[in-house]
mmCIF file of C-alpha atoms in Angstrom:
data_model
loop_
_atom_site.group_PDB
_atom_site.id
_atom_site.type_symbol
_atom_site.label_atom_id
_atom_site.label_comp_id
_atom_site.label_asym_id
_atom_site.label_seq_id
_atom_site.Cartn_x
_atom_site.Cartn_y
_atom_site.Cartn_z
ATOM 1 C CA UNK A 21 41.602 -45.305 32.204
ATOM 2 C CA UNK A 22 38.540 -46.395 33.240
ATOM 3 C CA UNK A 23 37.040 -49.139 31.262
ATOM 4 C CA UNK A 24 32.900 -49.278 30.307
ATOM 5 C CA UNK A 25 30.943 -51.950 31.181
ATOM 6 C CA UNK A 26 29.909 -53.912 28.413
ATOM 7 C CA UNK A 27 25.705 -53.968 28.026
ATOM 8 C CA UNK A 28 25.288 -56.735 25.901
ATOM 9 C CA UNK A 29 27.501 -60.009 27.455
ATOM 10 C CA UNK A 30 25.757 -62.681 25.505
ATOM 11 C CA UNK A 31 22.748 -63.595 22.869
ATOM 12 C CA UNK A 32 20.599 -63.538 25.657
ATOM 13 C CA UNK A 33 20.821 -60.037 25.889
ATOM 14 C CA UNK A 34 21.405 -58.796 22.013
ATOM 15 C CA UNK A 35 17.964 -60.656 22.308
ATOM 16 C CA UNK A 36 16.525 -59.075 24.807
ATOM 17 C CA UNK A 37 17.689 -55.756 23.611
ATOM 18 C CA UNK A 38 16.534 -56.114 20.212
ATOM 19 C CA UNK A 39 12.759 -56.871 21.644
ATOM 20 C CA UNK A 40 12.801 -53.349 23.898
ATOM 21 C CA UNK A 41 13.605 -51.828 20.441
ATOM 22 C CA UNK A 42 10.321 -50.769 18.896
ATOM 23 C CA UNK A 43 12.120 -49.587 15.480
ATOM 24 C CA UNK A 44 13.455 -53.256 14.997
ATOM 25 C CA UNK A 45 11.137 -55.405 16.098
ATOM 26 C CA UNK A 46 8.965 -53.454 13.654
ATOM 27 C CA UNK A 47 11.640 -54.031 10.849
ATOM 28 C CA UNK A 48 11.505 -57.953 11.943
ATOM 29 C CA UNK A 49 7.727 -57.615 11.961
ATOM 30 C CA UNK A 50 7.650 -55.893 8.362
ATOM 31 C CA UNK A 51 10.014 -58.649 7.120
ATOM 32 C CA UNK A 52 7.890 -61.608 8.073
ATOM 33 C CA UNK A 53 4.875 -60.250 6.461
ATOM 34 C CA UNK A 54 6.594 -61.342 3.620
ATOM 35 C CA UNK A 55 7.050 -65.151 3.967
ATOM 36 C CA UNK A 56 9.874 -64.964 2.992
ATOM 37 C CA UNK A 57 11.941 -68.450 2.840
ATOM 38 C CA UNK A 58 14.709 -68.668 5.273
ATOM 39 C CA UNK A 59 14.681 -65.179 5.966
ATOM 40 C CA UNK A 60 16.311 -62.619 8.197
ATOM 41 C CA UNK A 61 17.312 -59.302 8.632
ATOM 42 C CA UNK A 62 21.040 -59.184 8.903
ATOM 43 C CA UNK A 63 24.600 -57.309 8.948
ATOM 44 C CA UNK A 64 24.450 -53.900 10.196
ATOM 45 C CA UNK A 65 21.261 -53.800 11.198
ATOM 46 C CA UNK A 66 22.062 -56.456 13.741
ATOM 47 C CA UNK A 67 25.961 -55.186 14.495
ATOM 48 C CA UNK A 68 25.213 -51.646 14.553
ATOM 49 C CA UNK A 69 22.924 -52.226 17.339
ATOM 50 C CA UNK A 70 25.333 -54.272 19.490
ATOM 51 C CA UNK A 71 27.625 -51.832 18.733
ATOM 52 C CA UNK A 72 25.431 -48.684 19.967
ATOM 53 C CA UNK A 73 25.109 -50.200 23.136
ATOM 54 C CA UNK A 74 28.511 -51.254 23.804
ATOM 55 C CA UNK A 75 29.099 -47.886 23.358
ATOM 56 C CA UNK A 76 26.469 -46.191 25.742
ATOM 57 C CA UNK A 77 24.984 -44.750 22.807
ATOM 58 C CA UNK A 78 21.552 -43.109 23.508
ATOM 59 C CA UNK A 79 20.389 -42.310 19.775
ATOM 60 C CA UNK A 80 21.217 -45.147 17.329
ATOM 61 C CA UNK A 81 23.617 -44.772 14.383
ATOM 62 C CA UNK A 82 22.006 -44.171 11.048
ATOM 63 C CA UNK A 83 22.482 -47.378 8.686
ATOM 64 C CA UNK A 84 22.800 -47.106 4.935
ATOM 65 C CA UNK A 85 20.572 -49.974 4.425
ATOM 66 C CA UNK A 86 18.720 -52.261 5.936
ATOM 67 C CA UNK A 87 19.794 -56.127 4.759
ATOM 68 C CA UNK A 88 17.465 -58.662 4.221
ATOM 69 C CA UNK A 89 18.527 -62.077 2.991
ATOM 70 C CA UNK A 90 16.305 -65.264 2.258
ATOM 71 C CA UNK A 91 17.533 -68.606 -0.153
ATOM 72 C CA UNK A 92 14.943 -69.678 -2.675
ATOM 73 C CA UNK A 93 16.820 -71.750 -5.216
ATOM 74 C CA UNK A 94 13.706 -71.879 -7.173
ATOM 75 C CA UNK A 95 13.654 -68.247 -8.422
ATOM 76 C CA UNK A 96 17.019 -66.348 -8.489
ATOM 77 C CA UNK A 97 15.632 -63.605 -10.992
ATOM 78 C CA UNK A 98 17.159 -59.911 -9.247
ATOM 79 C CA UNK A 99 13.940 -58.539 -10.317
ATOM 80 C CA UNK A 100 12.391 -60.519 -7.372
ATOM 81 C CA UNK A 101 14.370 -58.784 -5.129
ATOM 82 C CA UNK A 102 13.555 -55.420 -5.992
ATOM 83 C CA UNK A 103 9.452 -56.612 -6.253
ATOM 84 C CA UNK A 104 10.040 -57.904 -2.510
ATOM 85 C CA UNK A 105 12.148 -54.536 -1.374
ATOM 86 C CA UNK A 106 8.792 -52.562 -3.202
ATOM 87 C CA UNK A 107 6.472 -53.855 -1.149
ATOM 88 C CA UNK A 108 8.752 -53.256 1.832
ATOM 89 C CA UNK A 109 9.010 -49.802 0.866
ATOM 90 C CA UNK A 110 5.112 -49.706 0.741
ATOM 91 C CA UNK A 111 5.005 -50.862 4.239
ATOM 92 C CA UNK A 112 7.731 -48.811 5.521
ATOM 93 C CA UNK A 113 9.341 -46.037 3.288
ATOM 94 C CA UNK A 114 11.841 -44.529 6.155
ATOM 95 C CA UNK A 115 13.642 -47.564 5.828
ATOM 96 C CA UNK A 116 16.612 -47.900 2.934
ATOM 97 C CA UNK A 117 15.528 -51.434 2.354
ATOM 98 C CA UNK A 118 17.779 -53.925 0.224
ATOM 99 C CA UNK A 119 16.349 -57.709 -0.336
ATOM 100 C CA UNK A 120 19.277 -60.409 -1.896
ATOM 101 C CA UNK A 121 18.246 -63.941 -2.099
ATOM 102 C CA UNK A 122 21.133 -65.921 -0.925
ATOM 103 C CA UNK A 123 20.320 -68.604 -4.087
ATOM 104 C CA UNK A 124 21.659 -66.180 -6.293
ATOM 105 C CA UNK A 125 24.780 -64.191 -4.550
ATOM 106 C CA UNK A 126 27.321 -67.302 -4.968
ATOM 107 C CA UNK A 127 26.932 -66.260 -8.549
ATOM 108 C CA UNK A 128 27.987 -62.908 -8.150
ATOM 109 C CA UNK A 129 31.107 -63.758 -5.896
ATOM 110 C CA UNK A 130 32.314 -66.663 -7.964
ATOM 111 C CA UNK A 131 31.230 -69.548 -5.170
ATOM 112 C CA UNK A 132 29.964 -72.869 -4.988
ATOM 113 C CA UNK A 133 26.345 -72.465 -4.416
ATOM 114 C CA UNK A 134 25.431 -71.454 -0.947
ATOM 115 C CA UNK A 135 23.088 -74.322 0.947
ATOM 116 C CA UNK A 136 20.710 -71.815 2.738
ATOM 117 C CA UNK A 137 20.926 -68.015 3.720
ATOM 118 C CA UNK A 138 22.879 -68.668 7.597
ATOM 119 C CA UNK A 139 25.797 -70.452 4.711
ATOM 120 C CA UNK A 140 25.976 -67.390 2.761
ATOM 121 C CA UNK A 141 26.159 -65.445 5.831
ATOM 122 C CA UNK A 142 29.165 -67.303 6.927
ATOM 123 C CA UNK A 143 30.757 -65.946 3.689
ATOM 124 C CA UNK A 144 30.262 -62.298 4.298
ATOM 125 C CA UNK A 145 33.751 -60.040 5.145
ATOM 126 C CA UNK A 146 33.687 -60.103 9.297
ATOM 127 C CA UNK A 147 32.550 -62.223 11.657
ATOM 128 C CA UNK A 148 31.198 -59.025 13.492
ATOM 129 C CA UNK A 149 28.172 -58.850 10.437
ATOM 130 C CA UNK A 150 27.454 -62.442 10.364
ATOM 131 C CA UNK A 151 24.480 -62.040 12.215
ATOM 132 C CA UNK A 152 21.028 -62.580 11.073
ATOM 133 C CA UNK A 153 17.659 -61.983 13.149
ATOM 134 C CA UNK A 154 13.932 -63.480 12.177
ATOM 135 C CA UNK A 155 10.914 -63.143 13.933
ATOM 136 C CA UNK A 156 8.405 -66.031 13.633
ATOM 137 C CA UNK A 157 4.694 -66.187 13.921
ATOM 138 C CA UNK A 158 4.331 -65.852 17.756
ATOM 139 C CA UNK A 159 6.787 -62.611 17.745
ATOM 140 C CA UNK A 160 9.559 -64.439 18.993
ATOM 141 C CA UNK A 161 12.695 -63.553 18.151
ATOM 142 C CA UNK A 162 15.610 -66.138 16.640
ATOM 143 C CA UNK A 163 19.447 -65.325 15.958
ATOM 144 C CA UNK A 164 21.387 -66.721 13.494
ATOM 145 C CA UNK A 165 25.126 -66.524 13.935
ATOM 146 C CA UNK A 166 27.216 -68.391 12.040
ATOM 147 C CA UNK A 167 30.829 -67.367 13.686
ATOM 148 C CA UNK A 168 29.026 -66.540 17.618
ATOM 149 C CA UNK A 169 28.536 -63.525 18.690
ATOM 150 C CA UNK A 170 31.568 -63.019 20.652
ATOM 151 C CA UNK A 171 33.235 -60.597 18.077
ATOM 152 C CA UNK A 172 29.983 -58.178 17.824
ATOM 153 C CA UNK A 173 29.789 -58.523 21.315
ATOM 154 C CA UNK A 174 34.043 -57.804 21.932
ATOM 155 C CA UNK A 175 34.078 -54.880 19.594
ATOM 156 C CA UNK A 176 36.574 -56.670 17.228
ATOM 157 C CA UNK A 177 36.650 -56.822 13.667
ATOM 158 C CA UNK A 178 37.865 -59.505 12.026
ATOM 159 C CA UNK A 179 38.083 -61.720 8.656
ATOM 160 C CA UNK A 180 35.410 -64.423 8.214
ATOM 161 C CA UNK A 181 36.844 -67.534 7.749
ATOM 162 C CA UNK A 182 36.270 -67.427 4.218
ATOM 163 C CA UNK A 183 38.172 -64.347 3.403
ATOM 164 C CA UNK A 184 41.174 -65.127 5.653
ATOM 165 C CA UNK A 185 41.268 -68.937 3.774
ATOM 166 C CA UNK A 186 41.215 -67.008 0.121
ATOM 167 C CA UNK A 187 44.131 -64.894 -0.214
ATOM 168 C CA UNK A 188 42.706 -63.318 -3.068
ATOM 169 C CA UNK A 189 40.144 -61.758 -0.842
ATOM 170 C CA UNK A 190 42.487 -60.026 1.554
ATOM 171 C CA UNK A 191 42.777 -57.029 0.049
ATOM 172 C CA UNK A 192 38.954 -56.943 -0.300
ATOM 173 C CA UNK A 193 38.942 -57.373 3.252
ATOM 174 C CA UNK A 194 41.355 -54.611 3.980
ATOM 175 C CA UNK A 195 40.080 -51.744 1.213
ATOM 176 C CA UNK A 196 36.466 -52.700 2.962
ATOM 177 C CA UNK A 197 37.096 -52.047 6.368
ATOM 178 C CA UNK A 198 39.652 -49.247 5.578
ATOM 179 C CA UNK A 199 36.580 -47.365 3.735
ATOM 180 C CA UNK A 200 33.664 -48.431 6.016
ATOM 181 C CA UNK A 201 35.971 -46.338 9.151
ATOM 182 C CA UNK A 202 34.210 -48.009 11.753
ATOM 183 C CA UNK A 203 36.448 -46.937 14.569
ATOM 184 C CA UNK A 204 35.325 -42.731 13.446
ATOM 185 C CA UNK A 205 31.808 -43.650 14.474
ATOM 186 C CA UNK A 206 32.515 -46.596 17.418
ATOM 187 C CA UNK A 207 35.804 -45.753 18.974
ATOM 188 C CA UNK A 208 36.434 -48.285 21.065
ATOM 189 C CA UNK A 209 36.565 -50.952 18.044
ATOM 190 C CA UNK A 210 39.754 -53.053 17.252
ATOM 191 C CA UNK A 211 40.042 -53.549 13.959
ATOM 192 C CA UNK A 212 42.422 -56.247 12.744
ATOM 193 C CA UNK A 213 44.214 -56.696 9.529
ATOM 194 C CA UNK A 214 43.224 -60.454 7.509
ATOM 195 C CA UNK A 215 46.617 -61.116 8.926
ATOM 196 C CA UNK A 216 46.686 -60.368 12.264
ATOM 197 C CA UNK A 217 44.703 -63.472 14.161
#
């Protein structure tokens, strides 16, 4: 069996692919528009893509939503969140746009406070969505990847370190990926159990 060749081999490329990508580097655009603080657009929208190519995919795989995180300690109202996911919707609304500030979601998964928006990244399921792009004021392009990129890049799903060090969130883990079905859309996926590594 013949094995692809892998498109994306590093963050210089996931980079480079993500800038020959009108559709995100308009989403990136859109998103820094905003101001928001500590900012990015993250999860799927970045692992989908890496995925996609990986795969030799020629038309991109539809995401449920669009994730953007930011960490403003000094307003954790919700209500902000849908205000700033409004006026994203008024710039652009094809895209299923959700907005969480990263001040507030310790709260709702019974953490410590998170220190900025790349920490509360580090805390999401796999390693594979820990991945976070921003564009700043020159259109350049920065990556935030709290676990590397090697696991996006390798097709492997895996526990965060946070939910493999919390047995209590194992079966979270394991009920999550079980529903998401990654490997129905991207085949060539390996998709391990909290357990397994």
């Amino acid at each position: 069996m013949e094995v692809p060749t892998l498109r994306i081999h590093n963050e210089e490329d996931l980079l480079r692919a993500v800038k020959d990508d009108s559709w995100m580097m308009s989403i990136l655009a859109a998103v820094r528009e905003l101001q928001l603080p500590d900012s990015w657009v993250c999860a799927g929208f970045v692992r989908s893509k890496v995925w996609d190519m990986q795969h030799g995919f020629t038309q991109r795989t539809p995401l449920a939503d669009v994730d953007v995180i930011y960490y403003d300690p000094d307003d954790i109202r919700e209500e902000v969140e849908k205000t700033w996911e409004s006026r994203l919707r008024k710039a652009d609304p094809s895209v299923p746009w959700s907005v969480k500030n990263q001040a507030r979601m310790h709260t709702v998964n019974g953490l410590v406070p998170y220190s900025s928006s790349t920490d509360g990244m580090s805390k999401f399921p796999e390693t594979a969505a820990a991945l976070g792009l921003a564009m700043d004021g020159y259109g350049e392009l920065k990556l935030s990847a709290p676990h590397g990129v090697s696991d996006a890049i390798g097709m492997i799903v895996r526990a965060s370190p946070h939910f493999k060090a919390n047995r209590k969130l194992h079966p979270v883990y394991e009920e999550r990926v079980a529903k998401k079905n990654w490997q129905a859309v991207w085949k060539q996926l390996q998709v391990l159990s909290v357990r397994e590594d």
